PDB file of C-alpha atoms in Angstrom:
ATOM      1  CA  ASP A 261     -18.706  -8.968  -2.991  1.00 62.00           C
ATOM      2  CA  ALA A 262     -17.964  -4.951  -3.992  1.00 80.00           C
ATOM      3  CA  GLY A 263     -14.411  -4.306  -3.069  1.00 91.00           C
ATOM      4  CA  VAL A 264     -12.753  -1.056  -2.027  1.00 95.00           C
ATOM      5  CA  THR A 265     -14.500   2.022  -3.004  1.00 96.00           C
ATOM      6  CA  GLN A 266     -13.041   5.383  -3.150  1.00 97.00           C
ATOM      7  CA  SER A 267     -14.243   8.482  -4.660  1.00 97.00           C
ATOM      8  CA  PRO A 268     -13.555  11.138  -6.614  1.00 97.00           C
ATOM      9  CA  THR A 269     -11.689   8.927  -9.126  1.00 96.00           C
ATOM     10  CA  HIS A 270      -9.497  12.346  -9.501  1.00 96.00           C
ATOM     11  CA  LEU A 271      -9.542  15.715  -7.868  1.00 96.00           C
ATOM     12  CA  ILE A 272      -7.551  19.065  -9.145  1.00 98.00           C
ATOM     13  CA  LYS A 273      -7.825  21.524  -6.965  1.00 98.00           C
ATOM     14  CA  THR A 274      -5.549  25.029  -5.749  1.00 98.00           C
ATOM     15  CA  ARG A 275      -3.286  25.650  -3.287  1.00 98.00           C
ATOM     16  CA  GLY A 276      -4.817  26.921   0.205  1.00 98.00           C
ATOM     17  CA  GLN A 277      -7.687  24.598  -0.491  1.00 98.00           C
ATOM     18  CA  HIS A 278      -9.507  22.082   1.238  1.00 98.00           C
ATOM     19  CA  VAL A 279      -9.805  18.589  -0.076  1.00 98.00           C
ATOM     20  CA  THR A 280     -12.557  15.664   1.068  1.00 98.00           C
ATOM     21  CA  LEU A 281     -11.979  11.772  -0.149  1.00 98.00           C
ATOM     22  CA  ARG A 282     -14.170   9.239   0.500  1.00 98.00           C
ATOM     23  CA  CYS A 283     -13.976   5.390   1.249  1.00 98.00           C
ATOM     24  CA  SER A 284     -16.148   2.639   1.424  1.00 98.00           C
ATOM     25  CA  PRO A 285     -14.453  -0.560   2.960  1.00 96.00           C
ATOM     26  CA  ILE A 286     -15.484  -4.076   1.959  1.00 95.00           C
ATOM     27  CA  SER A 287     -18.993  -5.234   3.534  1.00 94.00           C
ATOM     28  CA  GLY A 288     -17.796  -6.466   7.548  1.00 92.00           C
ATOM     29  CA  HIS A 289     -14.000  -4.470   7.330  1.00 93.00           C
ATOM     30  CA  LYS A 290     -14.049  -3.003  10.651  1.00 92.00           C
ATOM     31  CA  SER A 291     -11.317  -0.479   9.797  1.00 92.00           C
ATOM     32  CA  VAL A 292      -9.925   1.421   7.446  1.00 95.00           C
ATOM     33  CA  SER A 293      -6.733   2.715   7.106  1.00 95.00           C
ATOM     34  CA  TRP A 294      -5.414   5.924   4.373  1.00 97.00           C
ATOM     35  CA  TYR A 295      -2.067   6.220   2.376  1.00 97.00           C
ATOM     36  CA  GLN A 296      -0.232   8.893   1.042  1.00 98.00           C
ATOM     37  CA  GLN A 297       1.155   7.778  -2.737  1.00 95.00           C
ATOM     38  CA  VAL A 298       3.748  10.717  -4.098  1.00 95.00           C
ATOM     39  CA  LEU A 299       4.104   9.699  -7.163  1.00 90.00           C
ATOM     40  CA  GLY A 300       7.457   7.522  -7.735  1.00 88.00           C
ATOM     41  CA  GLN A 301       7.578   6.516  -4.057  1.00 91.00           C
ATOM     42  CA  GLY A 302       6.374   4.130  -1.804  1.00 93.00           C
ATOM     43  CA  PRO A 303       2.660   4.688  -0.225  1.00 95.00           C
ATOM     44  CA  GLN A 304       2.944   6.352   3.318  1.00 96.00           C
ATOM     45  CA  PHE A 305       0.910   5.694   5.884  1.00 95.00           C
ATOM     46  CA  ILE A 306      -1.113   8.769   6.900  1.00 96.00           C
ATOM     47  CA  PHE A 307      -4.145   7.061   9.156  1.00 93.00           C
ATOM     48  CA  GLN A 308      -5.963   3.860  11.196  1.00 93.00           C
ATOM     49  CA  TYR A 309      -9.231   3.932  12.027  1.00 93.00           C
ATOM     50  CA  TYR A 310     -10.596   1.223  13.335  1.00 90.00           C
ATOM     51  CA  GLU A 311     -14.244   0.934  15.130  1.00 89.00           C
ATOM     52  CA  LYS A 312     -14.269   4.279  14.759  1.00 90.00           C
ATOM     53  CA  GLU A 313     -11.785   5.125  17.147  1.00 90.00           C
ATOM     54  CA  GLU A 314      -8.273   6.219  15.374  1.00 91.00           C
ATOM     55  CA  ARG A 315      -5.585   3.524  15.719  1.00 88.00           C
ATOM     56  CA  GLY A 316      -3.180   5.140  14.858  1.00 88.00           C
ATOM     57  CA  ARG A 317      -1.733   8.541  12.459  1.00 90.00           C
ATOM     58  CA  GLY A 318       1.216   8.558  10.054  1.00 91.00           C
ATOM     59  CA  ASN A 319       4.066  11.679  10.355  1.00 93.00           C
ATOM     60  CA  PHE A 320       2.096  14.047   8.959  1.00 97.00           C
ATOM     61  CA  PRO A 321       0.741  17.628   9.687  1.00 97.00           C
ATOM     62  CA  ASP A 322      -2.056  18.640  11.464  1.00 96.00           C
ATOM     63  CA  ARG A 323      -3.847  19.443   8.039  1.00 98.00           C
ATOM     64  CA  PHE A 324      -4.396  16.177   7.534  1.00 98.00           C
ATOM     65  CA  SER A 325      -7.906  14.649   9.332  1.00 97.00           C
ATOM     66  CA  ALA A 326      -9.954  11.492   9.079  1.00 97.00           C
ATOM     67  CA  ARG A 327     -12.678  10.163  10.448  1.00 97.00           C
ATOM     68  CA  GLN A 328     -14.651   7.254  10.279  1.00 97.00           C
ATOM     69  CA  PHE A 329     -18.446   7.043  10.689  1.00 97.00           C
ATOM     70  CA  PRO A 330     -20.982   4.744  12.285  1.00 95.00           C
ATOM     71  CA  ASN A 331     -21.622   2.080   9.690  1.00 95.00           C
ATOM     72  CA  TYR A 332     -17.457   1.934   8.295  1.00 96.00           C
ATOM     73  CA  SER A 333     -17.439   4.393   5.595  1.00 97.00           C
ATOM     74  CA  SER A 334     -14.559   6.492   6.193  1.00 98.00           C
ATOM     75  CA  GLU A 335     -13.374  10.287   5.109  1.00 98.00           C
ATOM     76  CA  LEU A 336      -9.562  12.301   4.887  1.00 98.00           C
ATOM     77  CA  ASN A 337      -9.741  16.114   5.193  1.00 98.00           C
ATOM     78  CA  VAL A 338      -6.854  18.021   4.153  1.00 98.00           C
ATOM     79  CA  ASN A 339      -6.258  22.101   4.880  1.00 97.00           C
ATOM     80  CA  ALA A 340      -4.713  24.645   3.376  1.00 98.00           C
ATOM     81  CA  LEU A 341      -3.386  21.913   0.267  1.00 98.00           C
ATOM     82  CA  LEU A 342       0.508  22.814  -0.943  1.00 98.00           C
ATOM     83  CA  LEU A 343       1.623  21.568  -4.320  1.00 97.00           C
ATOM     84  CA  GLY A 344       3.373  19.175  -2.130  1.00 97.00           C
ATOM     85  CA  ASP A 345       0.186  16.988  -1.388  1.00 98.00           C
ATOM     86  CA  SER A 346      -0.653  16.254  -4.720  1.00 98.00           C
ATOM     87  CA  ALA A 347      -0.244  11.904  -4.673  1.00 97.00           C
ATOM     88  CA  LEU A 348      -2.287   9.014  -4.945  1.00 95.00           C
ATOM     89  CA  TYR A 349      -4.130   8.144  -2.026  1.00 97.00           C
ATOM     90  CA  LEU A 350      -5.003   5.507  -1.635  1.00 96.00           C
ATOM     91  CA  CYS A 351      -7.368   3.608   1.171  1.00 97.00           C
ATOM     92  CA  ALA A 352      -7.431   0.169   2.702  1.00 95.00           C
ATOM     93  CA  SER A 353      -9.792  -2.165   4.729  1.00 94.00           C
ATOM     94  CA  SER A 354      -9.735  -5.021   6.857  1.00 91.00           C
ATOM     95  CA  GLN A 355     -11.130  -7.139   9.334  1.00 87.00           C
ATOM     96  CA  GLN A 356     -10.010  -6.108  11.814  1.00 78.00           C
ATOM     97  CA  GLY A 357      -7.906  -3.599  13.522  1.00 69.00           C
ATOM     98  CA  ALA A 358      -4.784  -6.223  11.533  1.00 71.00           C
ATOM     99  CA  GLY A 359      -4.989  -8.219   9.381  1.00 76.00           C
ATOM    100  CA  GLU A 360      -4.118  -8.113   5.539  1.00 84.00           C
ATOM    101  CA  GLN A 361      -5.367  -4.998   4.058  1.00 90.00           C
ATOM    102  CA  TYR A 362      -7.172  -4.565   0.693  1.00 91.00           C
ATOM    103  CA  PHE A 363      -6.304  -1.801  -1.584  1.00 93.00           C
ATOM    104  CA  GLY A 364      -9.562   0.292  -3.522  1.00 94.00           C
ATOM    105  CA  PRO A 365      -7.977   2.584  -6.609  1.00 93.00           C
ATOM    106  CA  GLY A 366      -7.184   5.499  -5.133  1.00 95.00           C
ATOM    107  CA  THR A 367      -7.708   9.566  -5.642  1.00 96.00           C
ATOM    108  CA  ARG A 368      -5.837  11.025  -7.262  1.00 96.00           C
ATOM    109  CA  LEU A 369      -5.224  14.644  -6.324  1.00 98.00           C
ATOM    110  CA  THR A 370      -3.071  17.590  -8.384  1.00 98.00           C
ATOM    111  CA  VAL A 371      -2.649  20.943  -6.299  1.00 98.00           C
ATOM    112  CA  THR A 372      -1.831  23.895  -9.277  1.00 97.00           C
TER     113      THR A 372
ATOM    114  CA  GLY B1369      12.419   2.225  12.624  1.00 82.00           C
ATOM    115  CA  ASN B1370      10.574  -0.352  10.226  1.00 88.00           C
ATOM    116  CA  SER B1371      11.801  -0.421   6.811  1.00 93.00           C
ATOM    117  CA  VAL B1372      12.258  -1.778   3.524  1.00 96.00           C
ATOM    118  CA  THR B1373      14.308  -0.975   0.526  1.00 96.00           C
ATOM    119  CA  GLN B1374      14.209  -2.316  -2.860  1.00 95.00           C
ATOM    120  CA  MET B1375      16.568  -2.528  -5.130  1.00 89.00           C
ATOM    121  CA  GLU B1376      16.544   0.827  -7.988  1.00 86.00           C
ATOM    122  CA  GLY B1377      14.744   0.061 -10.930  1.00 86.00           C
ATOM    123  CA  PRO B1378      13.728   0.434 -13.583  1.00 94.00           C
ATOM    124  CA  VAL B1379      13.987  -3.334 -14.801  1.00 96.00           C
ATOM    125  CA  THR B1380      14.191  -3.897 -18.516  1.00 97.00           C
ATOM    126  CA  LEU B1381      14.119  -7.442 -20.048  1.00 97.00           C
ATOM    127  CA  SER B1382      12.964 -10.159 -23.068  1.00 97.00           C
ATOM    128  CA  GLU B1383       9.726 -11.480 -23.078  1.00 97.00           C
ATOM    129  CA  GLU B1384      10.199 -15.423 -21.090  1.00 97.00           C
ATOM    130  CA  ALA B1385      13.192 -14.072 -19.405  1.00 97.00           C
ATOM    131  CA  PHE B1386      14.048 -15.011 -15.446  1.00 98.00           C
ATOM    132  CA  LEU B1387      12.989 -12.568 -12.853  1.00 97.00           C
ATOM    133  CA  THR B1388      14.820 -11.538  -9.812  1.00 97.00           C
ATOM    134  CA  ILE B1389      13.568  -7.991  -7.649  1.00 97.00           C
ATOM    135  CA  ASN B1390      15.889  -7.871  -4.309  1.00 97.00           C
ATOM    136  CA  CYS B1391      13.810  -7.061  -1.191  1.00 97.00           C
ATOM    137  CA  THR B1392      15.570  -6.869   2.628  1.00 97.00           C
ATOM    138  CA  TYR B1393      13.462  -5.616   5.436  1.00 96.00           C
ATOM    139  CA  THR B1394      14.571  -4.172   9.197  1.00 94.00           C
ATOM    140  CA  ALA B1395      12.001  -5.191  11.602  1.00 90.00           C
ATOM    141  CA  THR B1396      12.029  -5.801  15.298  1.00 83.00           C
ATOM    142  CA  GLY B1397       9.104  -9.010  15.755  1.00 80.00           C
ATOM    143  CA  TYR B1398       7.669 -11.464  13.054  1.00 83.00           C
ATOM    144  CA  PRO B1399       5.975  -9.231  10.405  1.00 89.00           C
ATOM    145  CA  SER B1400       3.993 -10.902   7.003  1.00 91.00           C
ATOM    146  CA  LEU B1401       5.726  -9.124   4.672  1.00 94.00           C
ATOM    147  CA  PHE B1402       4.161  -9.348   1.137  1.00 95.00           C
ATOM    148  CA  TRP B1403       3.899  -8.028  -2.615  1.00 97.00           C
ATOM    149  CA  TYR B1404       2.283  -5.369  -4.034  1.00 96.00           C
ATOM    150  CA  VAL B1405       1.889  -4.981  -8.228  1.00 96.00           C
ATOM    151  CA  GLN B1406       0.699  -1.183  -8.965  1.00 93.00           C
ATOM    152  CA  TYR B1407      -0.548  -1.500 -13.542  1.00 91.00           C
ATOM    153  CA  PRO B1408      -0.331   2.301 -14.753  1.00 86.00           C
ATOM    154  CA  GLY B1409      -3.081   4.228 -13.216  1.00 81.00           C
ATOM    155  CA  GLU B1410      -4.492   2.312 -10.678  1.00 84.00           C
ATOM    156  CA  GLY B1411      -4.399   0.877  -7.490  1.00 86.00           C
ATOM    157  CA  LEU B1412      -2.153  -1.812  -5.580  1.00 91.00           C
ATOM    158  CA  GLN B1413      -3.226  -5.690  -5.586  1.00 92.00           C
ATOM    159  CA  LEU B1414      -1.671  -8.250  -3.597  1.00 92.00           C
ATOM    160  CA  LEU B1415       0.534 -10.947  -5.590  1.00 96.00           C
ATOM    161  CA  LEU B1416       1.879 -12.639  -2.485  1.00 96.00           C
ATOM    162  CA  LYS B1417       2.292 -13.048   0.916  1.00 94.00           C
ATOM    163  CA  ALA B1418       4.487 -14.670   3.754  1.00 95.00           C
ATOM    164  CA  THR B1419       3.253 -14.266   7.105  1.00 91.00           C
ATOM    165  CA  LYS B1420       6.731 -16.531   8.684  1.00 91.00           C
ATOM    166  CA  ALA B1421      10.225 -16.972   8.473  1.00 92.00           C
ATOM    167  CA  ASP B1422      10.279 -19.969   5.774  1.00 95.00           C
ATOM    168  CA  ASP B1423       7.130 -19.487   4.677  1.00 95.00           C
ATOM    169  CA  LYS B1424       6.584 -18.818   0.571  1.00 97.00           C
ATOM    170  CA  GLY B1425       4.316 -17.057  -1.187  1.00 97.00           C
ATOM    171  CA  SER B1426       3.054 -18.057  -4.629  1.00 97.00           C
ATOM    172  CA  ASN B1427       0.761 -16.950  -7.257  1.00 97.00           C
ATOM    173  CA  LYS B1428       0.465 -16.727 -10.950  1.00 95.00           C
ATOM    174  CA  GLY B1429       4.221 -17.823 -11.692  1.00 97.00           C
ATOM    175  CA  PHE B1430       5.773 -15.450  -8.547  1.00 98.00           C
ATOM    176  CA  GLU B1431       7.644 -16.797  -6.097  1.00 98.00           C
ATOM    177  CA  ALA B1432       9.133 -15.025  -2.886  1.00 98.00           C
ATOM    178  CA  THR B1433      10.495 -16.715   0.147  1.00 98.00           C
ATOM    179  CA  TYR B1434      11.075 -15.074   3.379  1.00 96.00           C
ATOM    180  CA  ARG B1435      14.031 -15.172   4.724  1.00 96.00           C
ATOM    181  CA  LYS B1436      14.697 -14.704   8.635  1.00 93.00           C
ATOM    182  CA  GLU B1437      18.656 -15.381   8.956  1.00 93.00           C
ATOM    183  CA  THR B1438      18.799 -12.091   5.769  1.00 95.00           C
ATOM    184  CA  THR B1439      16.054 -10.249   5.806  1.00 95.00           C
ATOM    185  CA  SER B1440      15.311 -10.594   2.467  1.00 97.00           C
ATOM    186  CA  PHE B1441      12.084 -11.441   0.723  1.00 98.00           C
ATOM    187  CA  HIS B1442      12.779 -10.903  -2.658  1.00 98.00           C
ATOM    188  CA  LEU B1443      10.369 -11.864  -5.479  1.00 98.00           C
ATOM    189  CA  GLU B1444      11.028 -14.601  -8.583  1.00 98.00           C
ATOM    190  CA  LYS B1445       9.537 -15.190 -11.492  1.00 98.00           C
ATOM    191  CA  GLY B1446      10.852 -17.856 -14.318  1.00 97.00           C
ATOM    192  CA  SER B1447       9.965 -16.294 -18.203  1.00 96.00           C
ATOM    193  CA  VAL B1448       7.971 -12.759 -17.904  1.00 97.00           C
ATOM    194  CA  GLN B1449       5.654 -11.925 -19.759  1.00 97.00           C
ATOM    195  CA  VAL B1450       4.784  -8.243 -21.816  1.00 96.00           C
ATOM    196  CA  SER B1451       1.542  -8.446 -19.272  1.00 95.00           C
ATOM    197  CA  ASP B1452       3.884  -8.439 -16.176  1.00 97.00           C
ATOM    198  CA  SER B1453       5.253  -4.645 -16.927  1.00 96.00           C
ATOM    199  CA  ALA B1454       3.902  -3.461 -13.526  1.00 96.00           C
ATOM    200  CA  VAL B1455       5.421  -1.406 -10.718  1.00 95.00           C
ATOM    201  CA  TYR B1456       6.347  -3.676  -7.765  1.00 97.00           C
ATOM    202  CA  PHE B1457       6.368  -2.942  -4.012  1.00 97.00           C
ATOM    203  CA  CYS B1458       7.451  -5.202  -1.060  1.00 97.00           C
ATOM    204  CA  ALA B1459       6.416  -4.078   2.359  1.00 96.00           C
ATOM    205  CA  LEU B1460       5.920  -5.317   5.468  1.00 93.00           C
ATOM    206  CA  SER B1461       3.672  -5.068   8.458  1.00 89.00           C
ATOM    207  CA  GLU B1462       4.191  -3.310  11.327  1.00 81.00           C
ATOM    208  CA  GLY B1463       1.679  -3.926  14.895  1.00 75.00           C
ATOM    209  CA  ALA B1464       0.300  -6.840  14.746  1.00 56.00           C
ATOM    210  CA  THR B1465      -2.683  -6.418  17.546  1.00 52.00           C
ATOM    211  CA  THR B1466      -6.594  -5.477  16.760  1.00 51.00           C
ATOM    212  CA  SER B1467      -6.419  -2.672  20.386  1.00 52.00           C
ATOM    213  CA  GLY B1468      -2.912  -1.091  18.171  1.00 68.00           C
ATOM    214  CA  THR B1469      -1.895   0.710  15.279  1.00 76.00           C
ATOM    215  CA  TYR B1470      -1.451  -1.824  12.379  1.00 82.00           C
ATOM    216  CA  LYS B1471      -0.027  -0.844   9.186  1.00 88.00           C
ATOM    217  CA  TYR B1472       1.995  -1.810   5.951  1.00 92.00           C
ATOM    218  CA  ILE B1473       5.380  -0.043   5.766  1.00 93.00           C
ATOM    219  CA  PHE B1474       6.329  -0.005   1.448  1.00 96.00           C
ATOM    220  CA  GLY B1475      10.012  -0.071  -0.271  1.00 96.00           C
ATOM    221  CA  THR B1476       9.596   2.932  -3.145  1.00 95.00           C
ATOM    222  CA  GLY B1477       8.991   0.296  -5.767  1.00 96.00           C
ATOM    223  CA  THR B1478      10.500  -1.487  -8.561  1.00 96.00           C
ATOM    224  CA  ARG B1479       9.721  -0.495 -12.218  1.00 96.00           C
ATOM    225  CA  LEU B1480       9.329  -3.923 -14.742  1.00 97.00           C
ATOM    226  CA  LYS B1481       9.566  -2.873 -18.485  1.00 96.00           C
ATOM    227  CA  VAL B1482       9.339  -5.926 -20.401  1.00 97.00           C
ATOM    228  CA  LEU B1483       9.557  -6.390 -24.183  1.00 96.00           C
ATOM    229  CA  ALA B1484       8.361  -8.429 -26.456  1.00 94.00           C
TER     230      ALA B1484
END
């Protein structure tokens, strides 16, 4: 079975632009979580979605938003990009809202 | 709130040396504990986990024991290889119900460099 997949792999954007990152969970998994990993630090929780509903949100500004689709894939949107948004964005899926999370390879976003 | 503290790196060892990476946590309740490994340019791979006190997680020669009395989950390996060079993250799970948020809290990571 395929693992968690994310697209694109790399992305370069300019300050002020908008970006959309995509994630496909493991087949049968109904929950998707998003994490931001700034260089040299551990991942920080951004959002969790379960059965297409937002279950939790980390300490991130409203410029960050996400949604989950009927097929359980998910998008993370970031508006008005700042240099500080440059990071590796990780998606993780799990069968239910709770339970072990499986991480994708990430999308590396560079904001110039 | 809940938190994870890891020893600062980088840790540099010779091949076949013994490895210990310290991890302590602060948590309410009884979280599950994890060690993840991240190779350069890649995402996170689960190395091992423990779900309750005194559990020992093990994988690929790595071990860690969930110590509730010392709130620790130290990673050990008896003989490291050059291929073990990576960044290691300790993490705990926060929240455990299907109706609420369930997320991981990560430490800052410890870089391990093994020299041949």
